[in-house]
Coordinates of C-alpha atoms in Angstrom, one line a residue:
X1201 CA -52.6 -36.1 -4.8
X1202 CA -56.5 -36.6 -4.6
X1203 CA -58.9 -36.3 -1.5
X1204 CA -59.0 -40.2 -1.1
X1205 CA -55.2 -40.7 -1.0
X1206 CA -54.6 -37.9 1.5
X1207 CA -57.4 -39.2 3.6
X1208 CA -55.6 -42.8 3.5
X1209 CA -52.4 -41.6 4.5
X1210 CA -54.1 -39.7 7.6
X1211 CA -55.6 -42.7 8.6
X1212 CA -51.9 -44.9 8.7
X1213 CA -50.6 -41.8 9.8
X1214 CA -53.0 -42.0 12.8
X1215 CA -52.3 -45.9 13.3
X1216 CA -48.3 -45.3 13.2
X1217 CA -49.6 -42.8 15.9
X1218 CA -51.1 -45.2 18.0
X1219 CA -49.2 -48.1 17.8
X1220 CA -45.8 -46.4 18.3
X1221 CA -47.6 -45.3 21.7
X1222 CA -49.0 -48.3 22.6
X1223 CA -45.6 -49.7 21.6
X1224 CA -44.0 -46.9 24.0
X1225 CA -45.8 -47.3 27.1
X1226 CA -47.0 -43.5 28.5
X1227 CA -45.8 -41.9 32.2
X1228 CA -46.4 -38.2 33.0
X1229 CA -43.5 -38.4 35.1
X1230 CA -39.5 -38.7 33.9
X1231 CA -37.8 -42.3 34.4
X1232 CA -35.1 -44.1 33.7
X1233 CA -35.2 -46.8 30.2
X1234 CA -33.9 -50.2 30.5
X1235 CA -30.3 -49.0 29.2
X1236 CA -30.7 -46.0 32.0
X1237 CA -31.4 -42.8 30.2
X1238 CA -34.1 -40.7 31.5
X1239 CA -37.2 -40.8 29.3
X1240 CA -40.8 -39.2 29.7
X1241 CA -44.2 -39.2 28.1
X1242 CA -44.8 -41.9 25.2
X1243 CA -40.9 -42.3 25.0
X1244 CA -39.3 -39.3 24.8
X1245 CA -35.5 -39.1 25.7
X1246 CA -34.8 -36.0 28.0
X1247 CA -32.1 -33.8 26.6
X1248 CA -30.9 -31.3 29.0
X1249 CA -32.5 -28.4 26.9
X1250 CA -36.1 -30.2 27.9
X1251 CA -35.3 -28.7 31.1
X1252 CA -37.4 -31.6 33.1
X1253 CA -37.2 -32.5 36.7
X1254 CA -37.9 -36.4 37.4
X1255 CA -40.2 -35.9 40.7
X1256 CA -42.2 -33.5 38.6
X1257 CA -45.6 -34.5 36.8
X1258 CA -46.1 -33.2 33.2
X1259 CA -49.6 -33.1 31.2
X1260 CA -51.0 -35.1 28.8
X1261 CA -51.0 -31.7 26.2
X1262 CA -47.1 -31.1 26.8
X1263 CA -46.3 -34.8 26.8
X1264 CA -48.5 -34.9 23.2
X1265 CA -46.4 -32.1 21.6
X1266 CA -43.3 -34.0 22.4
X1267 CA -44.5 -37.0 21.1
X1268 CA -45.6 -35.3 18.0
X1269 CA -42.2 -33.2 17.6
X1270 CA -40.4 -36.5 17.9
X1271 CA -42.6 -38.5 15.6
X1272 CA -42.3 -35.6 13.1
X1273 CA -38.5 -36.0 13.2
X1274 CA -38.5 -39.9 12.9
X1275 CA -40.9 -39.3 9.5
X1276 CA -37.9 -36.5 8.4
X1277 CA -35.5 -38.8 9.0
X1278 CA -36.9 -41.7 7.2
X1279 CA -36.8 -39.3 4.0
X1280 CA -34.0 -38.6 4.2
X1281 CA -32.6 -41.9 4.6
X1282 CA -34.9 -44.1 2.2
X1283 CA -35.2 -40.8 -0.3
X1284 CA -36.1 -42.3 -3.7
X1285 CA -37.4 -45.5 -2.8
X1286 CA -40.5 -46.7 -3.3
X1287 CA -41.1 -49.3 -0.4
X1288 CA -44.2 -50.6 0.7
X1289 CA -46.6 -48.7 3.5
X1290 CA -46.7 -51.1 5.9
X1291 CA -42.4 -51.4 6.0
X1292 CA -42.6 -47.8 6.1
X1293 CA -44.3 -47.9 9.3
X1294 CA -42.1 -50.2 10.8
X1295 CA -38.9 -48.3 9.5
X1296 CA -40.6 -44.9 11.1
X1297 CA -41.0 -46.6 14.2
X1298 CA -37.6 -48.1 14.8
X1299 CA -36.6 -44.3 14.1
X1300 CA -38.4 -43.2 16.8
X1301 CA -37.4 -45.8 19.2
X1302 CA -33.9 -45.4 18.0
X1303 CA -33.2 -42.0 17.0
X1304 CA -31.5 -41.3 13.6
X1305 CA -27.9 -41.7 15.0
X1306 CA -29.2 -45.3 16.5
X1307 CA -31.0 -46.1 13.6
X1308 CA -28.2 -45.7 10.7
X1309 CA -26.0 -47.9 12.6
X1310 CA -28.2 -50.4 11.0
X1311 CA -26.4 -50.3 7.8
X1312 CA -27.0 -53.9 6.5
X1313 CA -30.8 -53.6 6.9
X1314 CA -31.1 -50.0 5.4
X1315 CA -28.9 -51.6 2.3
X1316 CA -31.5 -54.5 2.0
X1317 CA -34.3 -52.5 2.4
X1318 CA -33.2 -50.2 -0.8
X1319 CA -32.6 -53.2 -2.5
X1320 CA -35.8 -54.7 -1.7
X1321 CA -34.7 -57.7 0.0
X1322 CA -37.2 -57.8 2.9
X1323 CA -35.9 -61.1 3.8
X1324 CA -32.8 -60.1 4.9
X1325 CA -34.2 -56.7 6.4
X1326 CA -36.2 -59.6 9.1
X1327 CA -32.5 -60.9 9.5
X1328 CA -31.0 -58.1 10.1
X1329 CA -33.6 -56.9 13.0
X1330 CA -33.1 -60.5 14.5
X1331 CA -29.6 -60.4 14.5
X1332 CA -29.5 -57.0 16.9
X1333 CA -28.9 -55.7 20.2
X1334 CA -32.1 -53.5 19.6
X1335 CA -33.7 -57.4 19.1
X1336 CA -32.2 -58.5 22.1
X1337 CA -33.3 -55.6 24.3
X1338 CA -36.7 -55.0 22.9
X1339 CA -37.7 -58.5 21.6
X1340 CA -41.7 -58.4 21.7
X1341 CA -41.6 -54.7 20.4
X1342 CA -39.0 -56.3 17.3
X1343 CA -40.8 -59.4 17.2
X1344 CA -44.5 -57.2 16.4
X1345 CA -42.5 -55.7 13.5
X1346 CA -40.6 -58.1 12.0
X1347 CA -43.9 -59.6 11.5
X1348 CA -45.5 -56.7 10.3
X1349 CA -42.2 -56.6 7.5
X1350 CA -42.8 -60.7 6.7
X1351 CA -46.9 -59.4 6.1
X1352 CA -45.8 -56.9 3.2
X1353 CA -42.8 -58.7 1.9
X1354 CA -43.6 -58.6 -2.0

């Protein structure tokens, strides 16, 4: 891979970055999601191992390698779901970042849409993220991707 195409893959490296955060919302201190688990930083579910308390305020740096060890595991598990297929950038993204929101466990349960996504059938990847709880609980979050998905639909 050249200079140029590493460089581009930085940069939408860098705006899946952002955009999952902005997407996230940020707090320093631990809270509880709308379905009630306790979550910190830009979205992080607390495991017990995390070892954090939920009066207690956590930095920016700590917070940031969390985010990045999660969002390193969402990009591992998108290869090893969508292994061999070629699929468009942009519906990489969006696939990454439903990961991320989701976890891999959360995300495979989306069988249909991983299927039409192999298959290239973007139309009925749209579908199948309308037709979800994840939809129903996170609808301007799944509304901003499933037009991002409609953008890059070949």
């Amino acid at each position: 891979m050249d200079v140029v195409s590493n460089l581009i893959q930085l940069i939408n490296k860098k705006k899946l970055e952002n955009r999952i955060k902005r997407n996230e919302g940020y707090s320093n201190t631990a809270y509880e999601d709308q379905l009630g688990y306790l979550t910190i930083g830009y979205g992080h579910l607390v495991r017990k191992k995390d070892k954090i308390k939920k009066e207690k305020k956590y930095t920016k740096d700590y917070l940031e390698k969390l985010f990045n060890k999660d969002f390193n595991s969402a990009i591992k598990s998108y290869k090893k779901i969508f292994k061999n297929h070629k699929i468009p950038n942009q519906i990489q993204g969006v696939l990454i970042e439903m990961i991320f929101q989701l976890g891999e466990r959360g995300f495979r349960k989306f069988k249909k849409l991983i299927r039409s996504v192999k298959d290239k059938q973007y139309t009925n990847t749209t579908k199948e993220m309308k037709n979800s709880k994840w939809y129903k609980q996170t609808p301007k979050r799944a509304k901003k991707l499933i037009l991002i998905v409609n953008e890059n639909n070949e």
